[in-house]
PDB file of C-alpha atoms in Angstrom:
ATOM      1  CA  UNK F 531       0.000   0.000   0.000  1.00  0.00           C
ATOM      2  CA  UNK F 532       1.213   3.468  -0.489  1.00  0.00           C
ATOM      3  CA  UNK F 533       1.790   6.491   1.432  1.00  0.00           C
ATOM      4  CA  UNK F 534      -0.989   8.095  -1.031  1.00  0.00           C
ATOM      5  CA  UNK F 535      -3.386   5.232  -0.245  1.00  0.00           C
ATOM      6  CA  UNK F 536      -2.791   5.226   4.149  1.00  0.00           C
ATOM      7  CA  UNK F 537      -3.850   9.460   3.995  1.00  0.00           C
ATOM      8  CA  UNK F 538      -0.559   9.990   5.226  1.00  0.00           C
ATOM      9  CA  UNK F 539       1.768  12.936   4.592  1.00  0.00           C
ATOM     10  CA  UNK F 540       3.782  15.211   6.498  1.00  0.00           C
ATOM     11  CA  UNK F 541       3.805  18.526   7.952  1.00  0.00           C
ATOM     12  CA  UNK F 542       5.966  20.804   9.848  1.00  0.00           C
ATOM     13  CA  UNK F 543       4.766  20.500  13.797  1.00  0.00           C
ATOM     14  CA  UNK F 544       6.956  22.350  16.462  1.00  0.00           C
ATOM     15  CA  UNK F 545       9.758  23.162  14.011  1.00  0.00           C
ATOM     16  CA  UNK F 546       9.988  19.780  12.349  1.00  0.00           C
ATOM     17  CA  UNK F 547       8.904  18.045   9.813  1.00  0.00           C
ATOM     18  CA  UNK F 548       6.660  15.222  10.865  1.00  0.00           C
ATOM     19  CA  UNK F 549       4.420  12.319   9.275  1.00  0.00           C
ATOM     20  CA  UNK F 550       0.923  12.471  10.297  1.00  0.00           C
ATOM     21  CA  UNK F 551      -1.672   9.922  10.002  1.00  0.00           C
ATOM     22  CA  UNK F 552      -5.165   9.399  11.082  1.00  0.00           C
ATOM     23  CA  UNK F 553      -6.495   5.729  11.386  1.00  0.00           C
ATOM     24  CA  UNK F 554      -9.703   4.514  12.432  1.00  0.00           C
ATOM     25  CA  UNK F 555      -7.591   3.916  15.780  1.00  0.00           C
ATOM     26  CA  UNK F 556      -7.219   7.536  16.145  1.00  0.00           C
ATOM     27  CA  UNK F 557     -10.377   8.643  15.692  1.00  0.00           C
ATOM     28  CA  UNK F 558     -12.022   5.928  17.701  1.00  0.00           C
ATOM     29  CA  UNK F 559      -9.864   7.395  20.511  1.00  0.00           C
ATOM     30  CA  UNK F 560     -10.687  10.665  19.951  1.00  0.00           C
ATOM     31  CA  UNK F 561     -14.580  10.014  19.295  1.00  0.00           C
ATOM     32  CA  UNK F 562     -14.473   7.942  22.596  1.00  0.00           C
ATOM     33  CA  UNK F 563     -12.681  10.915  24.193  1.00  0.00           C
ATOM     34  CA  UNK F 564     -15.114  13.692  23.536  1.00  0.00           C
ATOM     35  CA  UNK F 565     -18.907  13.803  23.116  1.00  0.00           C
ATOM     36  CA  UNK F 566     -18.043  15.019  19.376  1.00  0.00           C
ATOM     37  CA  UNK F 567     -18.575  12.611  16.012  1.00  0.00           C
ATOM     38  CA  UNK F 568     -15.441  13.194  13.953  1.00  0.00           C
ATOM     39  CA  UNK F 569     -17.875  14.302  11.057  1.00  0.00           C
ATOM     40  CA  UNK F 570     -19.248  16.865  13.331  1.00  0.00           C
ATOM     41  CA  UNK F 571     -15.582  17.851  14.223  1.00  0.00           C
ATOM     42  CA  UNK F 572     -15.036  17.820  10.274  1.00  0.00           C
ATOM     43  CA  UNK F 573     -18.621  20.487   9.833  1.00  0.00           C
ATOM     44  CA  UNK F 574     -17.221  22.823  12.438  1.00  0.00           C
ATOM     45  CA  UNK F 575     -13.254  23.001  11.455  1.00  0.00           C
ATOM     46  CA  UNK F 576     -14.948  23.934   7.624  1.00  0.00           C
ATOM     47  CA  UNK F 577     -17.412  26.331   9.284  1.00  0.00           C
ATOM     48  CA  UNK F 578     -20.339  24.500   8.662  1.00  0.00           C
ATOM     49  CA  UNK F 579     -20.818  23.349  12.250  1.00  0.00           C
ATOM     50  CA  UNK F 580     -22.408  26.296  14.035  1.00  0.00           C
ATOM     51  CA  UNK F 581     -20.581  26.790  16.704  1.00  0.00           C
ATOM     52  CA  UNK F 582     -16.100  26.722  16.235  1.00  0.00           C
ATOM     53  CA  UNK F 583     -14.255  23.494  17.421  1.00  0.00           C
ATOM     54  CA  UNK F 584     -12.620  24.221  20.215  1.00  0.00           C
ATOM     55  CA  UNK F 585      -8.716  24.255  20.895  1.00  0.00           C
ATOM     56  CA  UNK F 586      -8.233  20.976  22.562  1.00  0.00           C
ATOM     57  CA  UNK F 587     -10.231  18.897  20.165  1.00  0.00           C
ATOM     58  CA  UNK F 588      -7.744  20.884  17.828  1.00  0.00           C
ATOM     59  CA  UNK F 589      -4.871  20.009  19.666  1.00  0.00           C
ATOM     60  CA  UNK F 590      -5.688  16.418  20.581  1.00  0.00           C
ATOM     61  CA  UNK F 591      -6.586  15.612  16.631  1.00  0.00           C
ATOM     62  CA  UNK F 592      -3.159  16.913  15.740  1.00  0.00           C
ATOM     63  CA  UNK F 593      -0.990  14.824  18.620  1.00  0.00           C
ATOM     64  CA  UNK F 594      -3.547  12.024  17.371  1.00  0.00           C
ATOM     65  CA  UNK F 595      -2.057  11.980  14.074  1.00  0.00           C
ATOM     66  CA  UNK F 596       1.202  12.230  15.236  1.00  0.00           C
ATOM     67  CA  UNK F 597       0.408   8.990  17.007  1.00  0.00           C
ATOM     68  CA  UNK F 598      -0.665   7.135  14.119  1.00  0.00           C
ATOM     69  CA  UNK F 599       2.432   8.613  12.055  1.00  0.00           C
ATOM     70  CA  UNK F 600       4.914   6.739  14.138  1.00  0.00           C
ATOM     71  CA  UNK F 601       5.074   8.665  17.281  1.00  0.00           C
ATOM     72  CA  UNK F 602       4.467   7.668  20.809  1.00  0.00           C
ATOM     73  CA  UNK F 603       1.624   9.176  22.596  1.00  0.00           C
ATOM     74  CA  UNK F 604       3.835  10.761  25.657  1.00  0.00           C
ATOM     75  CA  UNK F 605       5.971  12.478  23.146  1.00  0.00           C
ATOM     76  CA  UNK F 606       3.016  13.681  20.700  1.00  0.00           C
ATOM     77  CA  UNK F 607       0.924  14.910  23.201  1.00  0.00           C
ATOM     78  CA  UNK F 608       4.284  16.703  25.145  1.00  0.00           C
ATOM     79  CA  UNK F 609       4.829  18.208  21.715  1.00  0.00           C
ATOM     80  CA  UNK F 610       1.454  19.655  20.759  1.00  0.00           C
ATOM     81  CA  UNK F 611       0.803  20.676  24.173  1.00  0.00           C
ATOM     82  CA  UNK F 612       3.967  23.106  24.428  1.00  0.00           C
ATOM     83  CA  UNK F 613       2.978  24.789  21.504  1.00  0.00           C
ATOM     84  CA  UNK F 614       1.912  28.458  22.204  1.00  0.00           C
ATOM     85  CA  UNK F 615      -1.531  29.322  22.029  1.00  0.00           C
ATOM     86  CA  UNK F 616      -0.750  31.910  18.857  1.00  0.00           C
ATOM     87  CA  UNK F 617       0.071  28.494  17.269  1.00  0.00           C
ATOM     88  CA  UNK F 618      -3.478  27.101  17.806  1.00  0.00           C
ATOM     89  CA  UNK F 619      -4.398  28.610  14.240  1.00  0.00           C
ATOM     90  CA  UNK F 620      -1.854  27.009  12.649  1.00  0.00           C
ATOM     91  CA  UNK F 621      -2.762  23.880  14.516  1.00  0.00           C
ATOM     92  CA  UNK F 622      -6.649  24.320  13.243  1.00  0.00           C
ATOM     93  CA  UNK F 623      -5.324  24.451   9.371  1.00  0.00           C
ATOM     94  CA  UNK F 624      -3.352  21.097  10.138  1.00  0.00           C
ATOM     95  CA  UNK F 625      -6.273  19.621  12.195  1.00  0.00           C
ATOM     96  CA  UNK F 626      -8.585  20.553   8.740  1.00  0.00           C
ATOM     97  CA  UNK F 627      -5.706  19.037   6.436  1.00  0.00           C
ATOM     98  CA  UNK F 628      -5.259  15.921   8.729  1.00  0.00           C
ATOM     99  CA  UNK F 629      -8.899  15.026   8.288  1.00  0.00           C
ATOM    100  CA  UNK F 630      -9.388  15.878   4.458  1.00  0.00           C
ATOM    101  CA  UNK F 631      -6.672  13.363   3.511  1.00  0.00           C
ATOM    102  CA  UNK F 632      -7.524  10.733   6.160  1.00  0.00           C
ATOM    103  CA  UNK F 633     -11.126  10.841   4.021  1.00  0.00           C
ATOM    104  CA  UNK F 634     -10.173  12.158   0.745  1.00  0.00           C
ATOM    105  CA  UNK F 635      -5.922  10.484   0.281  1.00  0.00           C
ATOM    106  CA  UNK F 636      -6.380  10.857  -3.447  1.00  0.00           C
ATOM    107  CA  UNK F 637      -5.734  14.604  -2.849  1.00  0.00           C
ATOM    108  CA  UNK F 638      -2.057  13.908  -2.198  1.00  0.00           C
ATOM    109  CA  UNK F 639      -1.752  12.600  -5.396  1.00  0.00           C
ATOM    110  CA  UNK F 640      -3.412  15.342  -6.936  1.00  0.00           C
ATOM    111  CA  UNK F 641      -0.667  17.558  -5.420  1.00  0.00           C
ATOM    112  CA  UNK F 642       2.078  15.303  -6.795  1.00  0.00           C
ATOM    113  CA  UNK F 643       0.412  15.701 -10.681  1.00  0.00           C
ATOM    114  CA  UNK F 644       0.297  19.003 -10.386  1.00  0.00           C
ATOM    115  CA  UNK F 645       3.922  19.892  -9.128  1.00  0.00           C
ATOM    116  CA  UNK F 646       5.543  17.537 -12.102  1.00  0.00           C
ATOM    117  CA  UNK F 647       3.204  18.779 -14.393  1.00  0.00           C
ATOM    118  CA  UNK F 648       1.488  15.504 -15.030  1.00  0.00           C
ATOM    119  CA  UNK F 649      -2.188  17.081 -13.967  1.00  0.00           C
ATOM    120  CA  UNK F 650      -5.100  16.668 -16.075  1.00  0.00           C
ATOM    121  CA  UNK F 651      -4.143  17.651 -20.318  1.00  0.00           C
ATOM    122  CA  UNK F 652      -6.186  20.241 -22.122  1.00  0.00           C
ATOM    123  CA  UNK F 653      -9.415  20.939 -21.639  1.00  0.00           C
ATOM    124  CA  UNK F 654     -10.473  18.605 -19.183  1.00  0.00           C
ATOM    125  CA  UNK F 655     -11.979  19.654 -15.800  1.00  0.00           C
ATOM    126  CA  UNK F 656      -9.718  21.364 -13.175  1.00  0.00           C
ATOM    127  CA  UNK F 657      -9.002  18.367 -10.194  1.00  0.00           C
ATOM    128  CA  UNK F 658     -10.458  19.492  -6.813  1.00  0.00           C
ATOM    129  CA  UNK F 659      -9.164  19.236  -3.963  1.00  0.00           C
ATOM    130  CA  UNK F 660      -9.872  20.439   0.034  1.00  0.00           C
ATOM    131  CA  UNK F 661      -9.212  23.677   1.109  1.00  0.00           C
ATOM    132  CA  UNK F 662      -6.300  23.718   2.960  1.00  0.00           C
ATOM    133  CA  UNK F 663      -7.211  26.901   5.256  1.00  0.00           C
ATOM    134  CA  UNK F 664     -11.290  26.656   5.247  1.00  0.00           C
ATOM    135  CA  UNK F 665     -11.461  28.454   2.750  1.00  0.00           C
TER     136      UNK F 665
END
């Protein structure tokens, strides 16, 4: 299986570069945590939930992924948790990325085709893909 297929890719977290990936194991954990589906997590992170997510189901998503990317769950949630709060932004757009490639992981292949130029030829449709900021 590859990295495309598993939703998992990596970001810069507390000045590194780090994989993250979300499993079913992660967000069973996190579902089981809080009273919050992860779809209805998904709504509000995109605006569409009503009311904003708030910063630790934020957080915890994030250190989440770092747990299913390899790390262990003392050191991800050490990490996320001495992040400042003017990171918690930055942690939202991450959180919002984590999910739409755990559900949509043909997007990072979409961002592969279009950085060697192999995207879709003339005058076919433009390839979507999620918003990386809510946008």
């Amino acid at each position: 299986m590859s990295i495309a297929q598993t939703g998992a890719y990596e970001e810069e977290v507390g000045g590194r570069s780090r994989r993250l990936l979300l499993r079913n194991r992660e967000i069973e954990r996190f579902e089981a945590q809080y009273d919050v589906g992860i779809f209805e997590l998904w709504d509000q992170l995109f605006g569409r939930g009503g009311r904003a997510p708030q910063a630790r189901h934020v957080r915890d998503l994030v250190a989440l992924a770092l747990v299913g990317g390899g790390m262990s769950d003392r050191a991800a949630e050490e990490l996320v948790a001495e992040l400042p709060p003017s990171e918690n932004m930055r942690l939202r757009q991450i959180a919002q990325r984590v999910l739409g490639v755990a559900f949509i992981p043909a997007v990072l292949g979409e961002d592969k085709k279009k950085a060697d130029g192999s995207g879709a030829g003339e005058g076919a449709p433009p390839a979507t893909t999620v918003p990386a900021s809510g946008s």
